[in-house]
Amino acid sequence: DAEITQSPRHKITETGRQVTLACHQTWNHNNMFWYRQDLGHGLRLIHYSYGVQDTNKGEVSDGYSVSRSNTEDLPLTLESAASSQTSVYFCASSETSANGELFFGEGSRLTVL
Amino acid sequence: SQQGEEDPQALSIQEGENATMNCSYKTSINNLQWYRQNSGRGLVHLILIRSNEREKHSGRLRVTLDTSKKSSSLLITASRAADTASYFCATDATGGGNKLTFGTGTQLKVEL
């Protein structure tokens, strides 16, 4: 069965370190998204991609970067982790259409000390 | 900024009762979607309603959309303990390119 997987599921890091969260989907979807979820804010869009070599900034992109070298993967990098980036991160994908539902991964819980 | 705002923030009901959650949004949309999230898990798509639709059903779910009021409601009939979860509305804004904007969610607790 097709799926979308995130790793690691839990990570603790220190302020200033670089962190990469992996996202891999086997749906062959062109669209991929990264959201963060915080209490009181719901899910907020960080970065998104409509295909290989395409990346775009979302609502809360400062301090984050993504790259899309193939269809299956969209890794999210925190160049210098800050305590404000402690959150649960969700990757999602969708087909290329105007009415696409999102398929979500199980989330990566990141704690920055 | 949040496109969708859910109301109420939390809802506690008895098994067998109906649960109604409301969502308001700010801009014109292509469609509105509802998602469910069990504690510690990812979001799961429940139902999508297009901007030219007013009501849609799926099993025990009924969704309405009023584009003039920029609001939607999700009704879960005959709720079960397994329906306990957080429910989020998400909007695909017109010209938004399938980027969904999520509300803050409603926490539903269904007690036996």
PDB file of C-alpha atoms in Angstrom:
ATOM      1  CA  ASP A   1       0.000   0.000   0.000  1.00  0.00           C
ATOM      2  CA  ALA A   2       1.145   3.519  -0.737  1.00  0.00           C
ATOM      3  CA  GLU A   3       2.089   5.556   2.299  1.00  0.00           C
ATOM      4  CA  ILE A   4       3.868   8.608   3.625  1.00  0.00           C
ATOM      5  CA  THR A   5       6.486   8.173   6.326  1.00  0.00           C
ATOM      6  CA  GLN A   6       8.319  10.648   8.526  1.00  0.00           C
ATOM      7  CA  SER A   7      11.526  10.200  10.451  1.00  0.00           C
ATOM      8  CA  PRO A   8      12.552  10.560  13.130  1.00  0.00           C
ATOM      9  CA  ARG A   9       9.264  10.396  15.027  1.00  0.00           C
ATOM     10  CA  HIS A  10      10.855  12.023  18.073  1.00  0.00           C
ATOM     11  CA  LYS A  11      13.983  14.129  18.350  1.00  0.00           C
ATOM     12  CA  ILE A  12      15.581  16.246  21.037  1.00  0.00           C
ATOM     13  CA  THR A  13      18.261  18.689  19.988  1.00  0.00           C
ATOM     14  CA  GLU A  14      20.073  21.751  21.282  1.00  0.00           C
ATOM     15  CA  THR A  15      19.728  25.364  20.258  1.00  0.00           C
ATOM     16  CA  GLY A  16      21.896  26.197  17.270  1.00  0.00           C
ATOM     17  CA  ARG A  17      22.186  22.689  15.858  1.00  0.00           C
ATOM     18  CA  GLN A  18      21.095  21.766  12.354  1.00  0.00           C
ATOM     19  CA  VAL A  19      18.216  19.325  12.173  1.00  0.00           C
ATOM     20  CA  THR A  20      16.712  17.537   9.195  1.00  0.00           C
ATOM     21  CA  LEU A  21      13.310  15.872   9.256  1.00  0.00           C
ATOM     22  CA  ALA A  22      12.700  13.348   6.515  1.00  0.00           C
ATOM     23  CA  CYS A  23       9.480  12.800   4.581  1.00  0.00           C
ATOM     24  CA  HIS A  24       9.040   9.999   2.052  1.00  0.00           C
ATOM     25  CA  GLN A  25       5.879   9.194   0.110  1.00  0.00           C
ATOM     26  CA  THR A  26       5.118   6.331  -2.221  1.00  0.00           C
ATOM     27  CA  TRP A  27       1.882   7.802  -3.612  1.00  0.00           C
ATOM     28  CA  ASN A  28       3.823   9.341  -6.524  1.00  0.00           C
ATOM     29  CA  HIS A  29       2.207  12.669  -5.660  1.00  0.00           C
ATOM     30  CA  ASN A  30       3.643  15.831  -7.133  1.00  0.00           C
ATOM     31  CA  ASN A  31       2.460  18.069  -4.267  1.00  0.00           C
ATOM     32  CA  MET A  32       4.173  17.870  -0.898  1.00  0.00           C
ATOM     33  CA  PHE A  33       3.763  20.094   2.150  1.00  0.00           C
ATOM     34  CA  TRP A  34       5.295  20.663   5.580  1.00  0.00           C
ATOM     35  CA  TYR A  35       3.141  21.955   8.436  1.00  0.00           C
ATOM     36  CA  ARG A  36       3.857  22.583  12.082  1.00  0.00           C
ATOM     37  CA  GLN A  37       1.248  22.073  14.765  1.00  0.00           C
ATOM     38  CA  ASP A  38       1.206  24.075  17.969  1.00  0.00           C
ATOM     39  CA  LEU A  39      -1.442  24.441  20.652  1.00  0.00           C
ATOM     40  CA  GLY A  40      -3.716  27.358  19.889  1.00  0.00           C
ATOM     41  CA  HIS A  41      -2.450  27.727  16.318  1.00  0.00           C
ATOM     42  CA  GLY A  42      -3.666  24.615  14.580  1.00  0.00           C
ATOM     43  CA  LEU A  43      -1.519  23.658  11.599  1.00  0.00           C
ATOM     44  CA  ARG A  44       0.554  26.288   9.852  1.00  0.00           C
ATOM     45  CA  LEU A  45       2.207  25.843   6.471  1.00  0.00           C
ATOM     46  CA  ILE A  46       6.012  26.028   6.431  1.00  0.00           C
ATOM     47  CA  HIS A  47       7.069  25.098   2.888  1.00  0.00           C
ATOM     48  CA  TYR A  48       5.553  23.299  -0.052  1.00  0.00           C
ATOM     49  CA  SER A  49       6.515  21.839  -3.413  1.00  0.00           C
ATOM     50  CA  TYR A  50       4.567  21.162  -6.598  1.00  0.00           C
ATOM     51  CA  GLY A  51       7.218  18.941  -8.129  1.00  0.00           C
ATOM     52  CA  VAL A  52      10.897  18.157  -8.537  1.00  0.00           C
ATOM     53  CA  GLN A  53      13.106  21.227  -8.164  1.00  0.00           C
ATOM     54  CA  ASP A  54      10.101  23.342  -7.106  1.00  0.00           C
ATOM     55  CA  THR A  55       9.917  24.780  -3.571  1.00  0.00           C
ATOM     56  CA  ASN A  56       7.831  27.600  -2.112  1.00  0.00           C
ATOM     57  CA  LYS A  57       7.598  29.431   1.191  1.00  0.00           C
ATOM     58  CA  GLY A  58       4.543  29.109   3.339  1.00  0.00           C
ATOM     59  CA  GLU A  59       3.162  31.175   6.181  1.00  0.00           C
ATOM     60  CA  VAL A  60       5.940  30.410   8.711  1.00  0.00           C
ATOM     61  CA  SER A  61       9.045  29.669   6.624  1.00  0.00           C
ATOM     62  CA  ASP A  62      11.680  31.678   8.515  1.00  0.00           C
ATOM     63  CA  GLY A  63      14.408  29.392   9.851  1.00  0.00           C
ATOM     64  CA  TYR A  64      13.389  26.444   7.641  1.00  0.00           C
ATOM     65  CA  SER A  65      14.408  25.194   4.211  1.00  0.00           C
ATOM     66  CA  VAL A  66      13.389  22.338   1.917  1.00  0.00           C
ATOM     67  CA  SER A  67      14.729  20.732  -1.228  1.00  0.00           C
ATOM     68  CA  ARG A  68      13.003  18.494  -3.784  1.00  0.00           C
ATOM     69  CA  SER A  69      15.423  16.355  -5.766  1.00  0.00           C
ATOM     70  CA  ASN A  70      12.931  13.582  -6.542  1.00  0.00           C
ATOM     71  CA  THR A  71       9.187  12.982  -6.404  1.00  0.00           C
ATOM     72  CA  GLU A  72       9.231  10.858  -3.263  1.00  0.00           C
ATOM     73  CA  ASP A  73      11.122  13.026  -0.757  1.00  0.00           C
ATOM     74  CA  LEU A  74      10.831  16.491   0.763  1.00  0.00           C
ATOM     75  CA  PRO A  75      13.268  16.853   3.685  1.00  0.00           C
ATOM     76  CA  LEU A  76      12.778  19.803   6.034  1.00  0.00           C
ATOM     77  CA  THR A  77      15.931  21.403   7.442  1.00  0.00           C
ATOM     78  CA  LEU A  78      16.234  23.692  10.425  1.00  0.00           C
ATOM     79  CA  GLU A  79      19.568  25.417   9.799  1.00  0.00           C
ATOM     80  CA  SER A  80      20.047  26.598  13.390  1.00  0.00           C
ATOM     81  CA  ALA A  81      17.388  25.249  15.703  1.00  0.00           C
ATOM     82  CA  ALA A  82      15.684  27.646  18.097  1.00  0.00           C
ATOM     83  CA  SER A  83      13.445  26.929  21.098  1.00  0.00           C
ATOM     84  CA  SER A  84      10.553  28.534  19.203  1.00  0.00           C
ATOM     85  CA  GLN A  85      10.811  25.667  16.721  1.00  0.00           C
ATOM     86  CA  THR A  86       9.826  23.108  19.336  1.00  0.00           C
ATOM     87  CA  SER A  87       6.711  21.669  17.744  1.00  0.00           C
ATOM     88  CA  VAL A  88       5.132  18.704  16.026  1.00  0.00           C
ATOM     89  CA  TYR A  89       5.881  18.657  12.309  1.00  0.00           C
ATOM     90  CA  PHE A  90       3.637  17.034   9.730  1.00  0.00           C
ATOM     91  CA  CYS A  91       4.421  16.182   6.160  1.00  0.00           C
ATOM     92  CA  ALA A  92       1.592  15.739   3.672  1.00  0.00           C
ATOM     93  CA  SER A  93       1.159  15.031  -0.009  1.00  0.00           C
ATOM     94  CA  SER A  94      -1.587  15.344  -2.607  1.00  0.00           C
ATOM     95  CA  GLU A  95      -2.269  14.734  -6.248  1.00  0.00           C
ATOM     96  CA  THR A  96      -1.959  17.543  -8.738  1.00  0.00           C
ATOM     97  CA  SER A  97      -5.524  18.773  -8.843  1.00  0.00           C
ATOM     98  CA  ALA A  98      -7.604  21.688  -7.720  1.00  0.00           C
ATOM     99  CA  ASN A  99      -9.552  19.564  -5.261  1.00  0.00           C
ATOM    100  CA  GLY A 100      -6.944  17.340  -3.703  1.00  0.00           C
ATOM    101  CA  GLU A 101      -7.190  15.839  -0.259  1.00  0.00           C
ATOM    102  CA  LEU A 102      -3.996  15.719   1.751  1.00  0.00           C
ATOM    103  CA  PHE A 103      -2.437  12.484   2.962  1.00  0.00           C
ATOM    104  CA  PHE A 104      -0.529  13.036   6.193  1.00  0.00           C
ATOM    105  CA  GLY A 105       2.390  11.350   7.838  1.00  0.00           C
ATOM    106  CA  GLU A 106       2.320  10.445  11.523  1.00  0.00           C
ATOM    107  CA  GLY A 107       4.307  13.495  12.578  1.00  0.00           C
ATOM    108  CA  SER A 108       7.751  14.264  14.002  1.00  0.00           C
ATOM    109  CA  ARG A 109       7.909  15.705  17.497  1.00  0.00           C
ATOM    110  CA  LEU A 110      10.911  18.024  17.826  1.00  0.00           C
ATOM    111  CA  THR A 111      12.131  19.470  21.099  1.00  0.00           C
ATOM    112  CA  VAL A 112      14.801  22.178  21.040  1.00  0.00           C
ATOM    113  CA  LEU A 113      16.512  22.693  24.393  1.00  0.00           C
TER     114      LEU A 113
ATOM    115  CA  SER B   1      -3.067  33.884   9.802  1.00  0.00           C
ATOM    116  CA  GLN B   2      -5.696  31.218  10.278  1.00  0.00           C
ATOM    117  CA  GLN B   3      -8.245  30.953   7.506  1.00  0.00           C
ATOM    118  CA  GLY B   4     -10.602  28.726   9.448  1.00  0.00           C
ATOM    119  CA  GLU B   5     -11.801  29.082  12.987  1.00  0.00           C
ATOM    120  CA  GLU B   6     -13.674  26.231  14.613  1.00  0.00           C
ATOM    121  CA  ASP B   7     -16.374  26.521  17.204  1.00  0.00           C
ATOM    122  CA  PRO B   8     -16.588  25.196  19.842  1.00  0.00           C
ATOM    123  CA  GLN B   9     -12.970  24.602  20.843  1.00  0.00           C
ATOM    124  CA  ALA B  10     -14.038  21.594  22.887  1.00  0.00           C
ATOM    125  CA  LEU B  11     -17.174  19.482  22.976  1.00  0.00           C
ATOM    126  CA  SER B  12     -18.135  16.664  25.326  1.00  0.00           C
ATOM    127  CA  ILE B  13     -21.159  14.492  24.609  1.00  0.00           C
ATOM    128  CA  GLN B  14     -22.600  11.097  25.457  1.00  0.00           C
ATOM    129  CA  GLU B  15     -22.413   8.146  23.111  1.00  0.00           C
ATOM    130  CA  GLY B  16     -25.383   8.105  20.774  1.00  0.00           C
ATOM    131  CA  GLU B  17     -25.789  11.892  20.717  1.00  0.00           C
ATOM    132  CA  ASN B  18     -25.073  14.056  17.697  1.00  0.00           C
ATOM    133  CA  ALA B  19     -22.029  16.323  17.561  1.00  0.00           C
ATOM    134  CA  THR B  20     -21.976  19.559  15.591  1.00  0.00           C
ATOM    135  CA  MET B  21     -18.856  21.567  14.880  1.00  0.00           C
ATOM    136  CA  ASN B  22     -18.725  24.862  13.041  1.00  0.00           C
ATOM    137  CA  CYS B  23     -16.057  26.493  10.936  1.00  0.00           C
ATOM    138  CA  SER B  24     -15.781  30.047   9.681  1.00  0.00           C
ATOM    139  CA  TYR B  25     -13.325  31.277   7.083  1.00  0.00           C
ATOM    140  CA  LYS B  26     -12.301  34.571   5.544  1.00  0.00           C
ATOM    141  CA  THR B  27     -11.696  34.389   1.790  1.00  0.00           C
ATOM    142  CA  SER B  28     -13.308  32.824  -1.258  1.00  0.00           C
ATOM    143  CA  ILE B  29     -12.588  29.128  -1.598  1.00  0.00           C
ATOM    144  CA  ASN B  30     -12.422  26.284  -4.125  1.00  0.00           C
ATOM    145  CA  ASN B  31     -13.396  23.753  -1.504  1.00  0.00           C
ATOM    146  CA  LEU B  32     -13.527  23.120   2.218  1.00  0.00           C
ATOM    147  CA  GLN B  33     -12.340  19.899   3.807  1.00  0.00           C
ATOM    148  CA  TRP B  34     -12.712  18.307   7.217  1.00  0.00           C
ATOM    149  CA  TYR B  35      -9.988  16.240   8.838  1.00  0.00           C
ATOM    150  CA  ARG B  36      -9.817  14.127  11.956  1.00  0.00           C
ATOM    151  CA  GLN B  37      -6.806  13.694  14.235  1.00  0.00           C
ATOM    152  CA  ASN B  38      -6.558  11.056  16.914  1.00  0.00           C
ATOM    153  CA  SER B  39      -4.222  11.861  19.775  1.00  0.00           C
ATOM    154  CA  GLY B  40      -0.587  11.531  18.730  1.00  0.00           C
ATOM    155  CA  ARG B  41      -1.437  10.666  15.119  1.00  0.00           C
ATOM    156  CA  GLY B  42      -1.514  12.353  11.740  1.00  0.00           C
ATOM    157  CA  LEU B  43      -4.585  13.950  10.227  1.00  0.00           C
ATOM    158  CA  VAL B  44      -6.997  11.862   8.202  1.00  0.00           C
ATOM    159  CA  HIS B  45      -9.250  13.281   5.513  1.00  0.00           C
ATOM    160  CA  LEU B  46     -12.970  12.884   6.193  1.00  0.00           C
ATOM    161  CA  ILE B  47     -14.906  14.772   3.560  1.00  0.00           C
ATOM    162  CA  LEU B  48     -14.562  17.504   0.942  1.00  0.00           C
ATOM    163  CA  ILE B  49     -17.266  19.927  -0.140  1.00  0.00           C
ATOM    164  CA  ARG B  50     -16.838  22.117  -3.199  1.00  0.00           C
ATOM    165  CA  SER B  51     -17.756  25.787  -3.272  1.00  0.00           C
ATOM    166  CA  ASN B  52     -20.769  25.107  -5.507  1.00  0.00           C
ATOM    167  CA  GLU B  53     -22.165  22.454  -3.146  1.00  0.00           C
ATOM    168  CA  ARG B  54     -24.362  23.176  -0.148  1.00  0.00           C
ATOM    169  CA  GLU B  55     -24.539  19.821   1.588  1.00  0.00           C
ATOM    170  CA  LYS B  56     -22.722  16.523   1.468  1.00  0.00           C
ATOM    171  CA  HIS B  57     -23.095  13.217   3.286  1.00  0.00           C
ATOM    172  CA  SER B  58     -20.696  10.394   3.998  1.00  0.00           C
ATOM    173  CA  GLY B  59     -21.870   7.656   6.338  1.00  0.00           C
ATOM    174  CA  ARG B  60     -22.629   9.319   9.689  1.00  0.00           C
ATOM    175  CA  LEU B  61     -21.096  12.607   8.551  1.00  0.00           C
ATOM    176  CA  ARG B  62     -23.049  15.530   7.173  1.00  0.00           C
ATOM    177  CA  VAL B  63     -21.297  18.677   6.013  1.00  0.00           C
ATOM    178  CA  THR B  64     -22.946  21.939   5.029  1.00  0.00           C
ATOM    179  CA  LEU B  65     -21.384  24.939   3.367  1.00  0.00           C
ATOM    180  CA  ASP B  66     -22.728  28.490   3.237  1.00  0.00           C
ATOM    181  CA  THR B  67     -20.422  30.540   1.044  1.00  0.00           C
ATOM    182  CA  SER B  68     -22.440  33.727   1.631  1.00  0.00           C
ATOM    183  CA  LYS B  69     -21.677  33.467   5.351  1.00  0.00           C
ATOM    184  CA  LYS B  70     -18.259  31.870   4.793  1.00  0.00           C
ATOM    185  CA  SER B  71     -19.119  29.078   7.167  1.00  0.00           C
ATOM    186  CA  SER B  72     -19.400  25.306   7.298  1.00  0.00           C
ATOM    187  CA  SER B  73     -20.652  22.778   9.788  1.00  0.00           C
ATOM    188  CA  LEU B  74     -19.794  19.135  10.413  1.00  0.00           C
ATOM    189  CA  LEU B  75     -22.447  16.942  11.984  1.00  0.00           C
ATOM    190  CA  ILE B  76     -21.563  13.513  13.327  1.00  0.00           C
ATOM    191  CA  THR B  77     -24.714  11.533  14.036  1.00  0.00           C
ATOM    192  CA  ALA B  78     -25.077   8.779  16.613  1.00  0.00           C
ATOM    193  CA  SER B  79     -21.586   9.387  17.949  1.00  0.00           C
ATOM    194  CA  ARG B  80     -19.416   6.601  19.331  1.00  0.00           C
ATOM    195  CA  ALA B  81     -16.557   6.587  21.817  1.00  0.00           C
ATOM    196  CA  ALA B  82     -14.261   5.902  18.848  1.00  0.00           C
ATOM    197  CA  ASP B  83     -15.207   9.309  17.409  1.00  0.00           C
ATOM    198  CA  THR B  84     -13.216  10.953  20.211  1.00  0.00           C
ATOM    199  CA  ALA B  85     -10.612  13.037  18.363  1.00  0.00           C
ATOM    200  CA  SER B  86      -9.817  16.551  17.196  1.00  0.00           C
ATOM    201  CA  TYR B  87     -11.575  17.772  14.069  1.00  0.00           C
ATOM    202  CA  PHE B  88     -10.171  20.423  11.760  1.00  0.00           C
ATOM    203  CA  CYS B  89     -11.635  22.311   8.859  1.00  0.00           C
ATOM    204  CA  ALA B  90      -9.295  23.304   6.060  1.00  0.00           C
ATOM    205  CA  THR B  91      -9.870  25.639   3.136  1.00  0.00           C
ATOM    206  CA  ASP B  92      -8.409  25.604  -0.331  1.00  0.00           C
ATOM    207  CA  ALA B  93      -8.540  29.279  -1.239  1.00  0.00           C
ATOM    208  CA  THR B  94      -9.416  30.363  -4.758  1.00  0.00           C
ATOM    209  CA  GLY B  95      -6.156  30.568  -6.671  1.00  0.00           C
ATOM    210  CA  GLY B  96      -4.418  28.982  -3.718  1.00  0.00           C
ATOM    211  CA  GLY B  97      -2.900  26.077  -5.607  1.00  0.00           C
ATOM    212  CA  ASN B  98      -4.172  23.302  -3.362  1.00  0.00           C
ATOM    213  CA  LYS B  99      -2.472  24.764  -0.303  1.00  0.00           C
ATOM    214  CA  LEU B 100      -4.803  24.085   2.587  1.00  0.00           C
ATOM    215  CA  THR B 101      -5.194  26.507   5.467  1.00  0.00           C
ATOM    216  CA  PHE B 102      -6.306  24.846   8.677  1.00  0.00           C
ATOM    217  CA  GLY B 103      -8.359  26.062  11.577  1.00  0.00           C
ATOM    218  CA  THR B 104      -7.478  25.558  15.217  1.00  0.00           C
ATOM    219  CA  GLY B 105      -9.737  22.545  15.611  1.00  0.00           C
ATOM    220  CA  THR B 106     -12.498  21.212  17.851  1.00  0.00           C
ATOM    221  CA  GLN B 107     -11.670  18.588  20.466  1.00  0.00           C
ATOM    222  CA  LEU B 108     -14.527  16.115  20.655  1.00  0.00           C
ATOM    223  CA  LYS B 109     -14.891  13.736  23.551  1.00  0.00           C
ATOM    224  CA  VAL B 110     -17.566  11.070  23.380  1.00  0.00           C
ATOM    225  CA  GLU B 111     -18.242   9.427  26.709  1.00  0.00           C
ATOM    226  CA  LEU B 112     -19.774   6.021  27.283  1.00  0.00           C
TER     227      LEU B 112
END
